[in-house]
mmCIF file of C-alpha atoms in Angstrom:
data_model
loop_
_atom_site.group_PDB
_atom_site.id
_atom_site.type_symbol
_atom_site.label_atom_id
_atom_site.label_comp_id
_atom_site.label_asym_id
_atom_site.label_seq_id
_atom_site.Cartn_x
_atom_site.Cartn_y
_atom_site.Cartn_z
ATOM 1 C CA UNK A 1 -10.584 -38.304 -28.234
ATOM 2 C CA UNK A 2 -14.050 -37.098 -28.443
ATOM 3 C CA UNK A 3 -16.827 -39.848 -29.101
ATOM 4 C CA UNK A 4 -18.102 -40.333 -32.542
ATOM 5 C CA UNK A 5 -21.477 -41.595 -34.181
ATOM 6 C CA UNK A 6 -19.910 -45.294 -34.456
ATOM 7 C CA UNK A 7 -18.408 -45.194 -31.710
ATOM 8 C CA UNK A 8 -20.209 -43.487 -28.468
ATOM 9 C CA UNK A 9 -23.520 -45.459 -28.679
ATOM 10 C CA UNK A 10 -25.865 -42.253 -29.022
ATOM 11 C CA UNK A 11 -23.288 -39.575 -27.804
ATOM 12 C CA UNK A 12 -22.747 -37.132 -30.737
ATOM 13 C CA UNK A 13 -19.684 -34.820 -31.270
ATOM 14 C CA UNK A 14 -22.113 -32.256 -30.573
ATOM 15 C CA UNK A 15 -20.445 -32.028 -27.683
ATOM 16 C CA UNK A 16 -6.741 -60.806 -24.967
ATOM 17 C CA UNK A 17 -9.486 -62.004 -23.160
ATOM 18 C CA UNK A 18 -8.628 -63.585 -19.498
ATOM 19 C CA UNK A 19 -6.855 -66.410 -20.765
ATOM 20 C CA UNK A 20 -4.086 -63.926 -21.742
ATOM 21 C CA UNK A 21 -4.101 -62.741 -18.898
ATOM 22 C CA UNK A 22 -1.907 -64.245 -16.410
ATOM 23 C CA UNK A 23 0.918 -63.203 -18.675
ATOM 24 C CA UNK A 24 0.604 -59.722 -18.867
ATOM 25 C CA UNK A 25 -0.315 -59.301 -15.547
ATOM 26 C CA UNK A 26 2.776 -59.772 -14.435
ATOM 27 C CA UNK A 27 4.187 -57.041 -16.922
ATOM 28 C CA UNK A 28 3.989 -54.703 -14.266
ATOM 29 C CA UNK A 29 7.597 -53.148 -14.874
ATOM 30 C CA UNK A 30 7.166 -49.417 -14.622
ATOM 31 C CA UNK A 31 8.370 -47.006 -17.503
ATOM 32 C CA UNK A 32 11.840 -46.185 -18.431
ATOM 33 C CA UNK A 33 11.007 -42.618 -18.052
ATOM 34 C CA UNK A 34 11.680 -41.116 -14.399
ATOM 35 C CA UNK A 35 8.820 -41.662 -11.820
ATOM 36 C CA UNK A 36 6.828 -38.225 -12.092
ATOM 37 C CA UNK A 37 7.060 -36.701 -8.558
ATOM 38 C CA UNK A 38 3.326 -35.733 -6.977
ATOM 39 C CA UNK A 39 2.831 -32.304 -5.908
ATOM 40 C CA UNK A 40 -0.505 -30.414 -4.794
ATOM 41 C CA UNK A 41 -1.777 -26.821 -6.892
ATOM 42 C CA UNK A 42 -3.226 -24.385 -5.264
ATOM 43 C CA UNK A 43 -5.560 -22.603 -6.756
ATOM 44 C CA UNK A 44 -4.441 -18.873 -7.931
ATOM 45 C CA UNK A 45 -5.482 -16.357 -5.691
ATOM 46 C CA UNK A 46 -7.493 -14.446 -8.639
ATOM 47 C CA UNK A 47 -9.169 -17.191 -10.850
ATOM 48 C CA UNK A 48 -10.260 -14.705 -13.562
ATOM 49 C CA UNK A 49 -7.304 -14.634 -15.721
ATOM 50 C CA UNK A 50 -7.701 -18.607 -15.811
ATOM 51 C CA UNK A 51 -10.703 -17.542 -17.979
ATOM 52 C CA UNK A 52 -9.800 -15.031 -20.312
ATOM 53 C CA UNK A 53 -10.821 -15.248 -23.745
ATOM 54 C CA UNK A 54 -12.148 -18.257 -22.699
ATOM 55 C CA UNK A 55 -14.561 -20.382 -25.302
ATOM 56 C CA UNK A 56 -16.631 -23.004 -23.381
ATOM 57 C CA UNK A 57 -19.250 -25.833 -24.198
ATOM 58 C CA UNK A 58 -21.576 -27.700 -22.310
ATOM 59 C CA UNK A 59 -22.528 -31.645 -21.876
ATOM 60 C CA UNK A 60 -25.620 -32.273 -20.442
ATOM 61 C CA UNK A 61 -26.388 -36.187 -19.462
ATOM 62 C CA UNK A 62 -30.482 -37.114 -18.896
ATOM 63 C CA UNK A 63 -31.589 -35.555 -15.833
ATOM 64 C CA UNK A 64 -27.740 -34.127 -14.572
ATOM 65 C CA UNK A 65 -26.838 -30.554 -14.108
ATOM 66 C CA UNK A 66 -25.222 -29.619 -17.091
ATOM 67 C CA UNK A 67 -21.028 -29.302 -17.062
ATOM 68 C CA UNK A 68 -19.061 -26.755 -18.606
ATOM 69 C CA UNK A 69 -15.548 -27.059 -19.951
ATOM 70 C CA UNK A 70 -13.016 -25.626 -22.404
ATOM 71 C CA UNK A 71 -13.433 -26.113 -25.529
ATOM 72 C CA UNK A 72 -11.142 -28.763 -27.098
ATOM 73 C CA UNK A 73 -10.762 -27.125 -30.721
ATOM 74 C CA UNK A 74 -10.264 -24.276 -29.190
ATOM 75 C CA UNK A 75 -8.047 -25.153 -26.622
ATOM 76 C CA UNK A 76 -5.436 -27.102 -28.960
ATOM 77 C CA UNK A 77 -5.163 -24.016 -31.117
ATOM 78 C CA UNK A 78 -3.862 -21.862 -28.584
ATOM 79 C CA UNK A 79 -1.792 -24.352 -27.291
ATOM 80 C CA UNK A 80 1.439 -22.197 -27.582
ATOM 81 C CA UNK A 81 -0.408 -19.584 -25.678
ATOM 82 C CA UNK A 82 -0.123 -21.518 -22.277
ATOM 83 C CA UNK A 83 1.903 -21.778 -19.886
ATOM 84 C CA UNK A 84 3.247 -25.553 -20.177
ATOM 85 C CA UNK A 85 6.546 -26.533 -17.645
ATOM 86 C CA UNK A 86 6.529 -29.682 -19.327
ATOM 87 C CA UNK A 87 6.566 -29.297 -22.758
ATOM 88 C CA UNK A 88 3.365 -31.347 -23.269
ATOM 89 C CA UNK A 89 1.387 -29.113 -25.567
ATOM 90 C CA UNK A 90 3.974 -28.730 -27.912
ATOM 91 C CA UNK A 91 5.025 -32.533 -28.191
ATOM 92 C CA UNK A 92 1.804 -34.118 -28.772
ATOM 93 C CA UNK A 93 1.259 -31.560 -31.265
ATOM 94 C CA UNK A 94 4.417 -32.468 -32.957
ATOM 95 C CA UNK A 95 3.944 -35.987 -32.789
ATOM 96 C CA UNK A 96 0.382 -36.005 -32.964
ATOM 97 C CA UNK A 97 -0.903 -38.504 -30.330
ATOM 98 C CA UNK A 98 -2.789 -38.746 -27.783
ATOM 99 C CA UNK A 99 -0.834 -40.403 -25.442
ATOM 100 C CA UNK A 100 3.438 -40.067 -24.759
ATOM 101 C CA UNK A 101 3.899 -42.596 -22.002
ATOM 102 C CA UNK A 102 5.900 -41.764 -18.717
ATOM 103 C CA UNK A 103 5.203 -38.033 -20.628
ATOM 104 C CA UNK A 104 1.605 -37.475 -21.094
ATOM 105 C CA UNK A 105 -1.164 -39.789 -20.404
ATOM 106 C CA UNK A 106 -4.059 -38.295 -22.428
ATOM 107 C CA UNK A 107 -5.238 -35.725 -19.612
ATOM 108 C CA UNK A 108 -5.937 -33.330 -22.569
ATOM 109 C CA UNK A 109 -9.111 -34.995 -24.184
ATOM 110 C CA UNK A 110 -12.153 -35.559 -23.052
ATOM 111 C CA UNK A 111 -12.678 -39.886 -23.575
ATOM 112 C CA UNK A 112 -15.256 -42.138 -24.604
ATOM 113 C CA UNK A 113 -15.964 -43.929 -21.586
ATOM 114 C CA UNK A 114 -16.320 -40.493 -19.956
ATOM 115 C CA UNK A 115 -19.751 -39.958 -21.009
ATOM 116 C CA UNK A 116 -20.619 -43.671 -20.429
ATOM 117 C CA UNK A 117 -19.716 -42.899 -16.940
ATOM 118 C CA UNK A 118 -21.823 -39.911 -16.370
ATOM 119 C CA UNK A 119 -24.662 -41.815 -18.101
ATOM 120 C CA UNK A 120 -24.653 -44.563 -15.587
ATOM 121 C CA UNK A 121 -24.471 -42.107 -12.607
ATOM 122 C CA UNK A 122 -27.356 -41.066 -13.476
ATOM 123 C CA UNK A 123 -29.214 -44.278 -14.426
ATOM 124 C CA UNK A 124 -27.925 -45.204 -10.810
ATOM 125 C CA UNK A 125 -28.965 -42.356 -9.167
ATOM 126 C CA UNK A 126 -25.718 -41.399 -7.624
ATOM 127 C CA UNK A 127 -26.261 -38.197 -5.609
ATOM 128 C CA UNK A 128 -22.748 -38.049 -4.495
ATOM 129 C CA UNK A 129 -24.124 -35.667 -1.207
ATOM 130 C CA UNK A 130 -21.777 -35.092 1.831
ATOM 131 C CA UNK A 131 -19.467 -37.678 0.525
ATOM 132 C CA UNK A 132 -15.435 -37.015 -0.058
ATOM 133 C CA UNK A 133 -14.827 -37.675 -4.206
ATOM 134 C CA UNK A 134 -11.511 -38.339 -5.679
ATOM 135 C CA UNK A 135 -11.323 -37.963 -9.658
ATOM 136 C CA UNK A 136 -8.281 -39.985 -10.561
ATOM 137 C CA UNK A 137 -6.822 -39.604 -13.396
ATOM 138 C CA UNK A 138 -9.481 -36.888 -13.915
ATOM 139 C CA UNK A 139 -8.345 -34.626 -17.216
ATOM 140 C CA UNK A 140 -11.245 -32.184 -17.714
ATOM 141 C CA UNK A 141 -12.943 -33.214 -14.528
ATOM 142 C CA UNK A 142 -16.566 -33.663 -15.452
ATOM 143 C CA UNK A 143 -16.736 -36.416 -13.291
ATOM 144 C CA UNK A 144 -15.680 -34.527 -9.828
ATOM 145 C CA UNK A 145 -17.379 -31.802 -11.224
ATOM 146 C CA UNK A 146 -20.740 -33.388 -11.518
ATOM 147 C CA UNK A 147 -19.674 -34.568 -7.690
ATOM 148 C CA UNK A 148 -19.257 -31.242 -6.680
ATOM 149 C CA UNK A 149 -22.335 -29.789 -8.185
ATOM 150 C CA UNK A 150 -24.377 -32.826 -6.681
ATOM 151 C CA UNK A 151 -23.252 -31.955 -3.117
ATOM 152 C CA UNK A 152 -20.339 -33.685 -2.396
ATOM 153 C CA UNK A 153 -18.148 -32.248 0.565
ATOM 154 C CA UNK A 154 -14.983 -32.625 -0.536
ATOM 155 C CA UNK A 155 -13.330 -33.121 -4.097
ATOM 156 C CA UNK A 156 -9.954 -34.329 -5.177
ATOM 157 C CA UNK A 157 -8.776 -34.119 -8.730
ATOM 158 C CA UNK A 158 -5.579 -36.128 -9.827
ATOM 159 C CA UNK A 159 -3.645 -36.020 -12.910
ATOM 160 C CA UNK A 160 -0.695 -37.375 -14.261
ATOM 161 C CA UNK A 161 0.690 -33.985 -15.546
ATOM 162 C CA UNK A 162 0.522 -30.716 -13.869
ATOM 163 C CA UNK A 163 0.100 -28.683 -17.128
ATOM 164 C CA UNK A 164 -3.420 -30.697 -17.435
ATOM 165 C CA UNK A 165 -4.511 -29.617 -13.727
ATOM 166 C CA UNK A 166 -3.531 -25.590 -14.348
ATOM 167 C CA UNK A 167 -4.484 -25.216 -17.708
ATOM 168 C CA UNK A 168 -7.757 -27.417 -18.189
ATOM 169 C CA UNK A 169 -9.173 -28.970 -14.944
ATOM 170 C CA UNK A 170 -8.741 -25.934 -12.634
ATOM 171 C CA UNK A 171 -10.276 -23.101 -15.271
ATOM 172 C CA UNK A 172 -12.995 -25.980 -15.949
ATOM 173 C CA UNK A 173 -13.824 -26.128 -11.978
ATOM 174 C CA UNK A 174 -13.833 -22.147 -12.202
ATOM 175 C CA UNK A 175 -15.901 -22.129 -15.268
ATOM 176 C CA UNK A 176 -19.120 -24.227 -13.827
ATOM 177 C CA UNK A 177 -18.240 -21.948 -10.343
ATOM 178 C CA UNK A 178 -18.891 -18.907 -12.916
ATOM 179 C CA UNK A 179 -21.927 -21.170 -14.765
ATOM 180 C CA UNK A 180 -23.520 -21.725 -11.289
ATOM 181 C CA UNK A 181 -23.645 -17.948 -10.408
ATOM 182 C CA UNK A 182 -24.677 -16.959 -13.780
ATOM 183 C CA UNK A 183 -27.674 -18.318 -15.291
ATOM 184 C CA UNK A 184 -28.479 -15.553 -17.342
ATOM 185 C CA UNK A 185 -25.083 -16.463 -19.276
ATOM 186 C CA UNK A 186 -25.971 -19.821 -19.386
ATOM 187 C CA UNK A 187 -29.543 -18.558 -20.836
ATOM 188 C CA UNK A 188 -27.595 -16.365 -23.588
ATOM 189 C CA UNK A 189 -25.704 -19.433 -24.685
ATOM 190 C CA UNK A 190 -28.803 -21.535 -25.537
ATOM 191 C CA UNK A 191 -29.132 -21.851 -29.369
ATOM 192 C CA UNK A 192 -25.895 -20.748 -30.125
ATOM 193 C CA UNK A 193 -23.854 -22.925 -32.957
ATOM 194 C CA UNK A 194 -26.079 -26.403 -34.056
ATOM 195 C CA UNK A 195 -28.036 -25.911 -30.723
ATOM 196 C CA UNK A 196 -28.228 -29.048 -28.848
ATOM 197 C CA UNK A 197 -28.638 -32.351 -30.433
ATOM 198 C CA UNK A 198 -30.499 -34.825 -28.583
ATOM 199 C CA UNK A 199 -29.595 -38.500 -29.248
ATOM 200 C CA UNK A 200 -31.305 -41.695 -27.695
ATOM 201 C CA UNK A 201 -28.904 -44.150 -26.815
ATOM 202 C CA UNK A 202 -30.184 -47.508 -27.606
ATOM 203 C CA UNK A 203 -27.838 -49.431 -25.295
ATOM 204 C CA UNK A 204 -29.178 -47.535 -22.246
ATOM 205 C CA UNK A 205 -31.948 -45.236 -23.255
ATOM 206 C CA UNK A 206 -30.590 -42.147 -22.001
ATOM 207 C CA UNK A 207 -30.249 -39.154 -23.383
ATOM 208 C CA UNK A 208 -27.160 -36.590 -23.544
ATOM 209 C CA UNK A 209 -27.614 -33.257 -24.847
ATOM 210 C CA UNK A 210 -23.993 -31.464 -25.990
ATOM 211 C CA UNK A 211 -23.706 -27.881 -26.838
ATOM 212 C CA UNK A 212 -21.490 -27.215 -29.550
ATOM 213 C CA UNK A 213 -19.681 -24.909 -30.626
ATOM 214 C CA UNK A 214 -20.056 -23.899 -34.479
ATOM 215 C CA UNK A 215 -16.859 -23.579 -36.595
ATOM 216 C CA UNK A 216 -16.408 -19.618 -37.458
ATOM 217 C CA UNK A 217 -19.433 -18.522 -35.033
ATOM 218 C CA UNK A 218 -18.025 -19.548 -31.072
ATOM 219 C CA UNK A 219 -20.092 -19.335 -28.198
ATOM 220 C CA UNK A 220 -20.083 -16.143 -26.640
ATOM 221 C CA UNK A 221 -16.462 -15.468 -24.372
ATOM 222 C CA UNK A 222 -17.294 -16.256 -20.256
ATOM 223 C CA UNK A 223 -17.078 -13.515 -18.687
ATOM 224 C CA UNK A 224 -15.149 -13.851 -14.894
ATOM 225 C CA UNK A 225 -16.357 -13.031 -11.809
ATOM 226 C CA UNK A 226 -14.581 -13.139 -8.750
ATOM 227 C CA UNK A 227 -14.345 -16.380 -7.892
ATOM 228 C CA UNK A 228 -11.506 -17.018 -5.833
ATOM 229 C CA UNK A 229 -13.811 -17.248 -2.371
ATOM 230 C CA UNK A 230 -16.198 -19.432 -4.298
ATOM 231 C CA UNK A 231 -17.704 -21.875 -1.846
ATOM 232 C CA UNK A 232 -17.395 -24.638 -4.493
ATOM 233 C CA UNK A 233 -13.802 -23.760 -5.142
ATOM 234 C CA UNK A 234 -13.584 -24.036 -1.595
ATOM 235 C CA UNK A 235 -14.477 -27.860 -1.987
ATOM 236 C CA UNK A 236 -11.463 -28.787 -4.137
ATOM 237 C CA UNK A 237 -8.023 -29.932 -3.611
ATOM 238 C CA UNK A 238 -5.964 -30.619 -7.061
ATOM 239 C CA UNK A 239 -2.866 -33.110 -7.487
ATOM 240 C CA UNK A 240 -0.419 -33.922 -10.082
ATOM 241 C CA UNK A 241 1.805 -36.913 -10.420
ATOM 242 C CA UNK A 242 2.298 -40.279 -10.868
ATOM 243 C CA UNK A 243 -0.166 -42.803 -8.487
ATOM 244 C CA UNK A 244 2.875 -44.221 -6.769
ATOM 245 C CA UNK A 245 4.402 -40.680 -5.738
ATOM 246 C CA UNK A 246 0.385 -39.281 -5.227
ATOM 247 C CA UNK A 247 -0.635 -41.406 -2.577
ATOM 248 C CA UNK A 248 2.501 -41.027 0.065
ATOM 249 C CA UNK A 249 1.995 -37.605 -1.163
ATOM 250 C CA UNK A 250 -2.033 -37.905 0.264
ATOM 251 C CA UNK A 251 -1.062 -39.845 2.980
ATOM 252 C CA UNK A 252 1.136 -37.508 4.709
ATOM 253 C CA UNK A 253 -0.670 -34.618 4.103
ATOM 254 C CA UNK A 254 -3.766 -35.911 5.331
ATOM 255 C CA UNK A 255 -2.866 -39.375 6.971
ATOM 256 C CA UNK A 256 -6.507 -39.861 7.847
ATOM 257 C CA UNK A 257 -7.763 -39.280 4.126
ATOM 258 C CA UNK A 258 -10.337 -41.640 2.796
ATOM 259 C CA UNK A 259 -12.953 -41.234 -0.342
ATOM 260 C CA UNK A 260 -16.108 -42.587 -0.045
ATOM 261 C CA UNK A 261 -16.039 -42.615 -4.152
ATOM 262 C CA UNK A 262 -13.481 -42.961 -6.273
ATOM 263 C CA UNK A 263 -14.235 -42.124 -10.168
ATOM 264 C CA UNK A 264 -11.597 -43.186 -12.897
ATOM 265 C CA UNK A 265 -12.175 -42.943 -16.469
ATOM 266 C CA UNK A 266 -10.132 -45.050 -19.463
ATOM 267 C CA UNK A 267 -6.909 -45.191 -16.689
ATOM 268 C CA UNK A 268 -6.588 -48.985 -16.862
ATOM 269 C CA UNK A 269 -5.116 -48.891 -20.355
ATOM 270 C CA UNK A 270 -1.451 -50.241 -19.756
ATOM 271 C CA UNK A 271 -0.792 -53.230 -17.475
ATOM 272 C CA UNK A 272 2.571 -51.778 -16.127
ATOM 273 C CA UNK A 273 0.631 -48.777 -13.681
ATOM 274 C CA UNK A 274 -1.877 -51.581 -12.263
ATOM 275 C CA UNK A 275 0.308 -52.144 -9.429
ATOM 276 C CA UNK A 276 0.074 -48.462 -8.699
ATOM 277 C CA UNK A 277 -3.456 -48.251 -9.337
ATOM 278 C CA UNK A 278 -4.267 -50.902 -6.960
ATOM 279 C CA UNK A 279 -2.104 -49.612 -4.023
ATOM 280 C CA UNK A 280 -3.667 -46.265 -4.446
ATOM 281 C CA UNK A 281 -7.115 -47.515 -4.412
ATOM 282 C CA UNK A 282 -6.303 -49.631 -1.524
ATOM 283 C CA UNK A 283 -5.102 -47.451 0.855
ATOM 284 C CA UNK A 284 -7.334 -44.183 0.268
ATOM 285 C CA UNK A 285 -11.043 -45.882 -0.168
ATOM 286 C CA UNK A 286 -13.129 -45.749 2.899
ATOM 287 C CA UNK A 287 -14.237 -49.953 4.106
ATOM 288 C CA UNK A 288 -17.630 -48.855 2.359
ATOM 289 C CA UNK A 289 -16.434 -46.943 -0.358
ATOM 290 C CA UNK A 290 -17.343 -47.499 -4.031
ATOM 291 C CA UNK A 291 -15.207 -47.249 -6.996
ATOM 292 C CA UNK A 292 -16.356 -46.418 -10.188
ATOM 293 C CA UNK A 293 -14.163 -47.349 -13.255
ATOM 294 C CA UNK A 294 -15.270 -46.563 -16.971
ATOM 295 C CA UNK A 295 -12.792 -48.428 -19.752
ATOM 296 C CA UNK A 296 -12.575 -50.147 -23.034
ATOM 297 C CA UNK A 297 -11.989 -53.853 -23.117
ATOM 298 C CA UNK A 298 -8.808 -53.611 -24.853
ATOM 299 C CA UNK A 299 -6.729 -50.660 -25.353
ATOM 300 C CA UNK A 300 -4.918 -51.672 -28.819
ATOM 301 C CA UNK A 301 -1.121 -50.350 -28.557
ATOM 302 C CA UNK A 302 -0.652 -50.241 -24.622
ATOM 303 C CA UNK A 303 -2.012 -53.817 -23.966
ATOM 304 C CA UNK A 304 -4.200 -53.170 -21.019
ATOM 305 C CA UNK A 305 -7.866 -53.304 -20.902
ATOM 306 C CA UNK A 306 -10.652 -54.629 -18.248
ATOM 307 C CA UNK A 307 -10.567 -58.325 -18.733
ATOM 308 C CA UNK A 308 -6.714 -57.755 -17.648
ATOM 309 C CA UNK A 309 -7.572 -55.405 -15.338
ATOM 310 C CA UNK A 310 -10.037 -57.799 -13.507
ATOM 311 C CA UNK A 311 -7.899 -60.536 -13.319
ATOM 312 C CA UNK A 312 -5.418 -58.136 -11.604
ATOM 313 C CA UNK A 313 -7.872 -57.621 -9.624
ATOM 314 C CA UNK A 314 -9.036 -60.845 -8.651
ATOM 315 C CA UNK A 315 -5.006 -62.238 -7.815
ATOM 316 C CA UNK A 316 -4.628 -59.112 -5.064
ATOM 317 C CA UNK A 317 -8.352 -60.564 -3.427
ATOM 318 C CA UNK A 318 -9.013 -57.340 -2.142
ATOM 319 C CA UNK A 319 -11.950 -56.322 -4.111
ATOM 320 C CA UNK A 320 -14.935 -57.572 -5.699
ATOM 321 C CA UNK A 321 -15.698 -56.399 -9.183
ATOM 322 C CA UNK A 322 -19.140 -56.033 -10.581
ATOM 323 C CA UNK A 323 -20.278 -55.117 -14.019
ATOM 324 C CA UNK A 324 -22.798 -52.007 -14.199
ATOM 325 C CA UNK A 325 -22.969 -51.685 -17.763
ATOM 326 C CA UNK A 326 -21.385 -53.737 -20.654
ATOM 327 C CA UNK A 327 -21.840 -52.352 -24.349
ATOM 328 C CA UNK A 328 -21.516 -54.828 -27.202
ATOM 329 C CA UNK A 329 -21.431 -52.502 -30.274
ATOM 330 C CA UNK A 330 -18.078 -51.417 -31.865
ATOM 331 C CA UNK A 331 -15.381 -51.218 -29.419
ATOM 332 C CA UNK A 332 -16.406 -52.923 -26.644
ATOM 333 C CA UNK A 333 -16.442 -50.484 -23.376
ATOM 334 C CA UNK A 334 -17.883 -50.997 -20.054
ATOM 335 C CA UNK A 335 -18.490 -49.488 -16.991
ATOM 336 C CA UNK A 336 -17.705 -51.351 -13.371
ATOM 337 C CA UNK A 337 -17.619 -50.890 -9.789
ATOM 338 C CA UNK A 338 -14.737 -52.112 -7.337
ATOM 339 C CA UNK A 339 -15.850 -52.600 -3.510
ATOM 340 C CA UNK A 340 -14.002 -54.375 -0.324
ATOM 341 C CA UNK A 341 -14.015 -57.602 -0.293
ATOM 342 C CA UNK A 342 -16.358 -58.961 2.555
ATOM 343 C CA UNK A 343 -14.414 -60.820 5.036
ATOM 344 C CA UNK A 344 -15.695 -64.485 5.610
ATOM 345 C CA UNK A 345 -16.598 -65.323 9.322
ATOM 346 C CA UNK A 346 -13.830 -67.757 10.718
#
């Protein structure tokens, strides 16, 4: 769901409280639906066809280098043109939601709390250099993206369904690899459409710029370039699956793995993957690792939301939960950090 005047504090299209909570934290039964195995995608060996006839737009967040990905108009209307093992173009356009549980879970859109997320990276002043990034649950990946264009070493991307990884997070990794070696593109590009529409935020007085793209006049096709030995590229490791098949899958790969910073955006919406969620953050943070979680107080339909989320949380006492950014207006969203608990001296 892209954000909307009333609802994204600032960010135009342009581009149960706790005491409910001890109930539905222990609604932690899993899906009927069969436990989606993990598995690991290798980039394709020549990225350009990833970006034919491609149609792109940009975000661009205060003071961040700006982030390219496929345009979501654009991208639902050729839906039937992609490849798509498990059938999840063609069912949420039939039943026209955003979100099929133990199906699809909503890698497709670019959310709300997304942009809140970026926004407070760069109020914080998160560099993200030399440090090992995991984007869970991570759609489009603009948030391992930004990571990887702000120096990280290494970068993970996880989603729930593999046709979300091939057909949207690995051409939008490609795309800012193409963006980065092609400035004169990005140049050509300026202007095009409404141009870019600046917004003050009056929650947190930052500013995010977003490209559109103009209904009837598109931005001009990227053009590939052989990207396949891309140094970037050469950053990122890409994962389907659900969490509980994910991290054994991690862990005996790489038995050593651990992310210095974890990103998750709008994940924490249904009570019944916290268990999941928790185990997977446990055992692949590093003991100073940060992670950052964006999400909506209350997700109305699948019952989750942070207040439930902390008080999950706070029953495992493993980690500490502080608030970096609460918004009041509309929906209520927020933006929080999880670290290790500190261990008290005996």
């Amino acid at each position: 769901m892209k954000p909307t005047q009333d609802d994204a504090h600032g960010i135009e299209v342009q581009n149960e409280k706790k005491d409910n909570a001890a109930t539905c934290t222990q609604d932690n039964t899993r899906p009927a639906e069969p436990v989606k195995e993990a598995k690991e995608h290798l980039p394709p060996s020549d990225p350009q066809f990833l970006l034919e006839d491609a149609v792109s737009e940009t975000v661009t967040v205060g003071t961040l280098p700006p982030l390219h990905f496929l345009n979501e108009t654009v991208f639902e209307k050729t839906a039937s043109e992609r490849e798509d093992d498990e059938k999840i173009l063609s069912r949420t356009a039939e039943q026209r939601s955003d979100l099929i549980s133990g199906m699809y879970e909503g890698g497709l859109k670019v959310w709300e709390c997304t942009y809140d997320l970026l926004e407070l990276i760069e109020k914080e002043g998160e560099t993200f250099g030399g440090k090992v990034v995991l984007d869970l649950g991570c759609g489009a990946g603009l948030l391992g993206i930004l990571a990887l264009k702000r120096g990280a070493r290494h970068v993970h991307f996880q989603d729930y369904n593999s046709t979300v990884i091939e057909q949207l997070t690995v051409p939008n990794v490609i795309l800012n690899c193409q963006a980065d070696d092609d400035t004169e593109s990005e140049d050509n590009n300026k202007g095009r459409g409404r141009g870019n529409i600046q917004e003050e935020d009056g929650g947190k007085n930052t500013l995010i710029k977003k490209q559109e793209v103009e209904e009837g006049s598109p931005q001009p096709k990227k053009q590939a370039k052989d990207l396949s030995q891309h140094p970037l590229l050469a950053k990122c490791r890409f994962y389907s699956g659900d969490w509980s098949t994910f991290l054994p899958l991690v862990l005996k790969t790489s038995p050593h793995l651990k992310y210095d910073i974890i990103v998750t955006s709008e994940t924490i919406y249904n009570t019944a993957y916290y268990t999941a969620l928790h185990e997977t953050l446990h055992k692949l943070l590093a003991p100073d690792g940060l992670v950052y979680v964006a999400t909506k107080s209350h997700y109305f339909g699948v019952g989750g939301g942070l207040h439930l989320f902390e008080t999950f949380v706070e029953q495992k006492s493993v980690f500490s939960v502080d608030h970096l950014w609460d918004g009041d207006e509309g929906l209520q969203r927020h933006v929080v950090t999880l670290r290790f608990q500190k261990q008290k001296d005996s």
